Amino acid sequence: MLLVPGAAMFSHHIPASLRKTVRKQVWEPAIGSVASALGITTQPEATPSVALTTPAPDGPPAGGSPEEPRPLWSPASGSADIGDFRRDAEDQLARLGAVAFECTATADGSTHRCSCRVAADPSGQLQRVFHAAADDPRLAIQNLVGQVISWKERLASVPLPTQPDRGRAPSRLQ
């Protein structure tokens, strides 16, 4: 009962090299043995990313093969400079209603963490926080923008709830 909450509270203090070693030497062999016991073949996992691409349309995209996923966002400048890349991302996030964009590297520089907040209601009182992390700052920023775009698209596809017309004034407490 102490291990899981303790790991949740202090996992950010564990060095990245130790986490990587535990993943390679403990977690992956455990998954492999469970998968083989169940008769499932495992494939090496790709670099984790969240909502970087949209599903391919019915036909192949123009100028590409059907297997290539389309990125949700890519910077307009196309510059190799990280400053321009970040400015393009901040501009895109601002257009999406995001505030408080932040992207920092961990103390050892191995991971870049990005976050922002987006109003979840019209008044702006309720905000949703988005986080992304990756070894490459561009990938972390692109993941963050992709998450916000994906969330906004999901919100746009959900109809707003309607209240039935009751035909009378609201009751008041006395």
PDB file of C-alpha atoms in Angstrom:
ATOM      1  CA  MET A   1       0.000   0.000   0.000  1.00  0.00           C
ATOM      2  CA  LEU A   2       2.995   2.301   0.256  1.00  0.00           C
ATOM      3  CA  LEU A   3       4.853   1.432  -2.945  1.00  0.00           C
ATOM      4  CA  VAL A   4       2.375   2.727  -5.507  1.00  0.00           C
ATOM      5  CA  PRO A   5       1.596   6.074  -3.810  1.00  0.00           C
ATOM      6  CA  GLY A   6       5.280   6.527  -3.007  1.00  0.00           C
ATOM      7  CA  ALA A   7       6.259   5.863  -6.600  1.00  0.00           C
ATOM      8  CA  ALA A   8       3.601   8.285  -7.810  1.00  0.00           C
ATOM      9  CA  MET A   9       4.749  11.043  -5.474  1.00  0.00           C
ATOM     10  CA  PHE A  10       8.496  10.667  -5.927  1.00  0.00           C
ATOM     11  CA  SER A  11       8.945   9.186  -9.402  1.00  0.00           C
ATOM     12  CA  HIS A  12      10.117  12.509 -10.826  1.00  0.00           C
ATOM     13  CA  HIS A  13      13.134  12.305  -8.478  1.00  0.00           C
ATOM     14  CA  ILE A  14      14.276   8.987  -9.959  1.00  0.00           C
ATOM     15  CA  PRO A  15      17.088   9.534 -12.491  1.00  0.00           C
ATOM     16  CA  ALA A  16      16.194   8.905 -16.130  1.00  0.00           C
ATOM     17  CA  SER A  17      19.007   6.364 -16.470  1.00  0.00           C
ATOM     18  CA  LEU A  18      17.570   4.268 -13.619  1.00  0.00           C
ATOM     19  CA  ARG A  19      14.068   4.424 -15.100  1.00  0.00           C
ATOM     20  CA  LYS A  20      15.432   3.344 -18.496  1.00  0.00           C
ATOM     21  CA  THR A  21      17.397   0.466 -16.932  1.00  0.00           C
ATOM     22  CA  VAL A  22      14.378  -0.775 -14.954  1.00  0.00           C
ATOM     23  CA  ARG A  23      12.222  -0.555 -18.074  1.00  0.00           C
ATOM     24  CA  LYS A  24      14.727  -2.559 -20.157  1.00  0.00           C
ATOM     25  CA  GLN A  25      15.693  -5.159 -17.562  1.00  0.00           C
ATOM     26  CA  VAL A  26      12.480  -5.619 -15.572  1.00  0.00           C
ATOM     27  CA  TRP A  27       9.403  -4.244 -17.322  1.00  0.00           C
ATOM     28  CA  GLU A  28      10.033  -5.408 -20.894  1.00  0.00           C
ATOM     29  CA  PRO A  29      11.026  -8.983 -19.887  1.00  0.00           C
ATOM     30  CA  ALA A  30       7.919  -9.175 -17.669  1.00  0.00           C
ATOM     31  CA  ILE A  31       5.682  -8.071 -20.524  1.00  0.00           C
ATOM     32  CA  GLY A  32       7.402 -10.533 -22.860  1.00  0.00           C
ATOM     33  CA  SER A  33       6.885 -13.475 -20.496  1.00  0.00           C
ATOM     34  CA  VAL A  34       3.218 -12.646 -19.915  1.00  0.00           C
ATOM     35  CA  ALA A  35       2.661 -12.185 -23.645  1.00  0.00           C
ATOM     36  CA  SER A  36       4.329 -15.491 -24.477  1.00  0.00           C
ATOM     37  CA  ALA A  37       2.284 -17.266 -21.787  1.00  0.00           C
ATOM     38  CA  LEU A  38      -0.855 -15.874 -23.419  1.00  0.00           C
ATOM     39  CA  GLY A  39       0.374 -16.681 -26.922  1.00  0.00           C
ATOM     40  CA  ILE A  40       0.632 -13.050 -27.997  1.00  0.00           C
ATOM     41  CA  THR A  41       3.531 -11.862 -30.091  1.00  0.00           C
ATOM     42  CA  THR A  42       5.014  -8.575 -28.933  1.00  0.00           C
ATOM     43  CA  GLN A  43       6.512  -5.957 -31.188  1.00  0.00           C
ATOM     44  CA  PRO A  44       9.073  -3.416 -30.053  1.00  0.00           C
ATOM     45  CA  GLU A  45       7.332  -0.286 -28.914  1.00  0.00           C
ATOM     46  CA  ALA A  46       7.890   2.906 -30.859  1.00  0.00           C
ATOM     47  CA  THR A  47       8.733   6.194 -29.211  1.00  0.00           C
ATOM     48  CA  PRO A  48       5.626   7.180 -27.255  1.00  0.00           C
ATOM     49  CA  SER A  49       3.701  10.097 -28.677  1.00  0.00           C
ATOM     50  CA  VAL A  50       0.264  11.407 -28.096  1.00  0.00           C
ATOM     51  CA  ALA A  51      -2.012  12.498 -30.919  1.00  0.00           C
ATOM     52  CA  LEU A  52       0.708  13.432 -33.371  1.00  0.00           C
ATOM     53  CA  THR A  53      -1.138  12.248 -36.435  1.00  0.00           C
ATOM     54  CA  THR A  54      -4.642  12.034 -37.728  1.00  0.00           C
ATOM     55  CA  PRO A  55      -6.026   8.881 -39.272  1.00  0.00           C
ATOM     56  CA  ALA A  56      -5.494   8.705 -42.998  1.00  0.00           C
ATOM     57  CA  PRO A  57      -8.513   9.710 -45.090  1.00  0.00           C
ATOM     58  CA  ASP A  58     -10.340   7.177 -47.255  1.00  0.00           C
ATOM     59  CA  GLY A  59      -7.805   7.524 -50.038  1.00  0.00           C
ATOM     60  CA  PRO A  60      -4.075   8.079 -49.983  1.00  0.00           C
ATOM     61  CA  PRO A  61      -3.006  11.643 -49.144  1.00  0.00           C
ATOM     62  CA  ALA A  62      -1.889  13.784 -52.028  1.00  0.00           C
ATOM     63  CA  GLY A  63       1.783  13.236 -52.690  1.00  0.00           C
ATOM     64  CA  GLY A  64       2.223  10.443 -50.170  1.00  0.00           C
ATOM     65  CA  SER A  65       1.630   6.791 -49.575  1.00  0.00           C
ATOM     66  CA  PRO A  66      -1.377   5.516 -47.602  1.00  0.00           C
ATOM     67  CA  GLU A  67       0.933   4.241 -44.830  1.00  0.00           C
ATOM     68  CA  GLU A  68       2.363   7.677 -44.022  1.00  0.00           C
ATOM     69  CA  PRO A  69       0.445   9.390 -41.214  1.00  0.00           C
ATOM     70  CA  ARG A  70      -0.306  13.076 -41.566  1.00  0.00           C
ATOM     71  CA  PRO A  71       0.914  15.313 -38.696  1.00  0.00           C
ATOM     72  CA  LEU A  72      -1.743  17.375 -36.939  1.00  0.00           C
ATOM     73  CA  TRP A  73       0.585  20.361 -36.832  1.00  0.00           C
ATOM     74  CA  SER A  74       3.912  21.322 -38.283  1.00  0.00           C
ATOM     75  CA  PRO A  75       5.538  24.743 -37.988  1.00  0.00           C
ATOM     76  CA  ALA A  76       4.902  27.273 -40.737  1.00  0.00           C
ATOM     77  CA  SER A  77       8.481  28.483 -40.939  1.00  0.00           C
ATOM     78  CA  GLY A  78      10.063  25.061 -41.440  1.00  0.00           C
ATOM     79  CA  SER A  79      13.204  26.524 -39.897  1.00  0.00           C
ATOM     80  CA  ALA A  80      15.826  24.418 -38.177  1.00  0.00           C
ATOM     81  CA  ASP A  81      16.038  27.041 -35.392  1.00  0.00           C
ATOM     82  CA  ILE A  82      14.332  25.865 -32.182  1.00  0.00           C
ATOM     83  CA  GLY A  83      13.385  29.466 -31.354  1.00  0.00           C
ATOM     84  CA  ASP A  84      11.381  29.816 -34.580  1.00  0.00           C
ATOM     85  CA  PHE A  85       9.859  26.382 -34.024  1.00  0.00           C
ATOM     86  CA  ARG A  86       8.792  27.391 -30.516  1.00  0.00           C
ATOM     87  CA  ARG A  87       7.370  30.747 -31.689  1.00  0.00           C
ATOM     88  CA  ASP A  88       5.314  28.973 -34.366  1.00  0.00           C
ATOM     89  CA  ALA A  89       4.012  26.562 -31.725  1.00  0.00           C
ATOM     90  CA  GLU A  90       3.160  29.403 -29.331  1.00  0.00           C
ATOM     91  CA  ASP A  91       1.296  31.214 -32.121  1.00  0.00           C
ATOM     92  CA  GLN A  92      -0.655  28.054 -32.974  1.00  0.00           C
ATOM     93  CA  LEU A  93      -1.455  27.410 -29.298  1.00  0.00           C
ATOM     94  CA  ALA A  94      -2.595  31.022 -28.847  1.00  0.00           C
ATOM     95  CA  ARG A  95      -4.953  30.626 -31.837  1.00  0.00           C
ATOM     96  CA  LEU A  96      -6.337  27.524 -30.099  1.00  0.00           C
ATOM     97  CA  GLY A  97      -6.924  29.499 -26.887  1.00  0.00           C
ATOM     98  CA  ALA A  98      -3.974  28.162 -24.886  1.00  0.00           C
ATOM     99  CA  VAL A  99      -2.311  30.220 -22.178  1.00  0.00           C
ATOM    100  CA  ALA A 100       0.766  29.769 -20.011  1.00  0.00           C
ATOM    101  CA  PHE A 101       2.827  27.808 -22.530  1.00  0.00           C
ATOM    102  CA  GLU A 102       5.967  26.452 -20.904  1.00  0.00           C
ATOM    103  CA  CYS A 103       8.704  24.174 -22.189  1.00  0.00           C
ATOM    104  CA  THR A 104      11.676  23.277 -19.989  1.00  0.00           C
ATOM    105  CA  ALA A 105      14.403  20.674 -19.932  1.00  0.00           C
ATOM    106  CA  THR A 106      14.957  18.446 -16.914  1.00  0.00           C
ATOM    107  CA  ALA A 107      18.020  19.069 -14.754  1.00  0.00           C
ATOM    108  CA  ASP A 108      20.069  16.473 -16.620  1.00  0.00           C
ATOM    109  CA  GLY A 109      18.778  17.712 -19.997  1.00  0.00           C
ATOM    110  CA  SER A 110      17.572  14.283 -21.088  1.00  0.00           C
ATOM    111  CA  THR A 111      13.862  15.117 -21.229  1.00  0.00           C
ATOM    112  CA  HIS A 112      11.976  18.204 -22.332  1.00  0.00           C
ATOM    113  CA  ARG A 113       8.603  18.857 -20.710  1.00  0.00           C
ATOM    114  CA  CYS A 114       6.009  21.159 -22.229  1.00  0.00           C
ATOM    115  CA  SER A 115       2.664  22.252 -20.871  1.00  0.00           C
ATOM    116  CA  CYS A 116      -0.123  24.741 -21.456  1.00  0.00           C
ATOM    117  CA  ARG A 117      -3.645  25.477 -20.264  1.00  0.00           C
ATOM    118  CA  VAL A 118      -6.752  25.859 -22.419  1.00  0.00           C
ATOM    119  CA  ALA A 119     -10.109  27.189 -21.268  1.00  0.00           C
ATOM    120  CA  ALA A 120     -12.587  24.316 -21.075  1.00  0.00           C
ATOM    121  CA  ASP A 121     -15.650  26.536 -20.667  1.00  0.00           C
ATOM    122  CA  PRO A 122     -16.661  29.852 -22.242  1.00  0.00           C
ATOM    123  CA  SER A 123     -16.025  31.843 -19.060  1.00  0.00           C
ATOM    124  CA  GLY A 124     -12.459  30.549 -18.758  1.00  0.00           C
ATOM    125  CA  GLN A 125     -13.011  29.555 -15.128  1.00  0.00           C
ATOM    126  CA  LEU A 126     -12.395  25.888 -15.893  1.00  0.00           C
ATOM    127  CA  GLN A 127      -9.141  25.090 -17.654  1.00  0.00           C
ATOM    128  CA  ARG A 128      -7.678  21.896 -19.023  1.00  0.00           C
ATOM    129  CA  VAL A 129      -3.945  21.337 -18.603  1.00  0.00           C
ATOM    130  CA  PHE A 130      -1.971  19.568 -21.319  1.00  0.00           C
ATOM    131  CA  HIS A 131       1.465  18.003 -20.808  1.00  0.00           C
ATOM    132  CA  ALA A 132       3.955  16.448 -23.196  1.00  0.00           C
ATOM    133  CA  ALA A 133       7.476  15.129 -22.690  1.00  0.00           C
ATOM    134  CA  ALA A 134      10.118  13.802 -25.048  1.00  0.00           C
ATOM    135  CA  ASP A 135      13.866  13.565 -25.462  1.00  0.00           C
ATOM    136  CA  ASP A 136      13.725  16.060 -28.347  1.00  0.00           C
ATOM    137  CA  PRO A 137      12.223  19.508 -27.576  1.00  0.00           C
ATOM    138  CA  ARG A 138      10.643  19.705 -31.044  1.00  0.00           C
ATOM    139  CA  LEU A 139       8.861  16.394 -30.514  1.00  0.00           C
ATOM    140  CA  ALA A 140       7.629  17.481 -27.072  1.00  0.00           C
ATOM    141  CA  ILE A 141       6.293  20.751 -28.494  1.00  0.00           C
ATOM    142  CA  GLN A 142       4.706  18.978 -31.468  1.00  0.00           C
ATOM    143  CA  ASN A 143       3.059  16.444 -29.121  1.00  0.00           C
ATOM    144  CA  LEU A 144       1.639  19.263 -27.005  1.00  0.00           C
ATOM    145  CA  VAL A 145       0.189  21.104 -29.992  1.00  0.00           C
ATOM    146  CA  GLY A 146      -1.179  17.821 -31.350  1.00  0.00           C
ATOM    147  CA  GLN A 147      -2.929  17.092 -28.050  1.00  0.00           C
ATOM    148  CA  VAL A 148      -4.619  20.502 -28.005  1.00  0.00           C
ATOM    149  CA  ILE A 149      -5.695  20.235 -31.656  1.00  0.00           C
ATOM    150  CA  SER A 150      -7.055  16.719 -31.111  1.00  0.00           C
ATOM    151  CA  TRP A 151      -8.973  17.810 -27.993  1.00  0.00           C
ATOM    152  CA  LYS A 152     -10.438  20.839 -29.782  1.00  0.00           C
ATOM    153  CA  GLU A 153     -11.541  18.621 -32.692  1.00  0.00           C
ATOM    154  CA  ARG A 154     -13.204  16.179 -30.286  1.00  0.00           C
ATOM    155  CA  LEU A 155     -15.005  19.059 -28.556  1.00  0.00           C
ATOM    156  CA  ALA A 156     -16.209  20.417 -31.885  1.00  0.00           C
ATOM    157  CA  SER A 157     -17.694  17.035 -32.826  1.00  0.00           C
ATOM    158  CA  VAL A 158     -19.741  16.698 -29.613  1.00  0.00           C
ATOM    159  CA  PRO A 159     -23.107  18.509 -29.670  1.00  0.00           C
ATOM    160  CA  LEU A 160     -23.762  20.929 -26.846  1.00  0.00           C
ATOM    161  CA  PRO A 161     -26.269  19.730 -24.238  1.00  0.00           C
ATOM    162  CA  THR A 162     -29.670  21.374 -24.500  1.00  0.00           C
ATOM    163  CA  GLN A 163     -32.091  22.131 -21.729  1.00  0.00           C
ATOM    164  CA  PRO A 164     -35.736  21.284 -22.390  1.00  0.00           C
ATOM    165  CA  ASP A 165     -37.946  24.370 -22.474  1.00  0.00           C
ATOM    166  CA  ARG A 166     -40.024  24.183 -19.342  1.00  0.00           C
ATOM    167  CA  GLY A 167     -42.235  27.113 -20.273  1.00  0.00           C
ATOM    168  CA  ARG A 168     -41.963  28.759 -16.893  1.00  0.00           C
ATOM    169  CA  ALA A 169     -39.619  30.943 -14.960  1.00  0.00           C
ATOM    170  CA  PRO A 170     -37.034  29.230 -12.776  1.00  0.00           C
ATOM    171  CA  SER A 171     -38.160  28.586  -9.229  1.00  0.00           C
ATOM    172  CA  ARG A 172     -36.508  30.493  -6.423  1.00  0.00           C
ATOM    173  CA  LEU A 173     -35.605  29.298  -3.006  1.00  0.00           C
ATOM    174  CA  GLN A 174     -37.369  31.149  -0.206  1.00  0.00           C
TER     175      GLN A 174
END
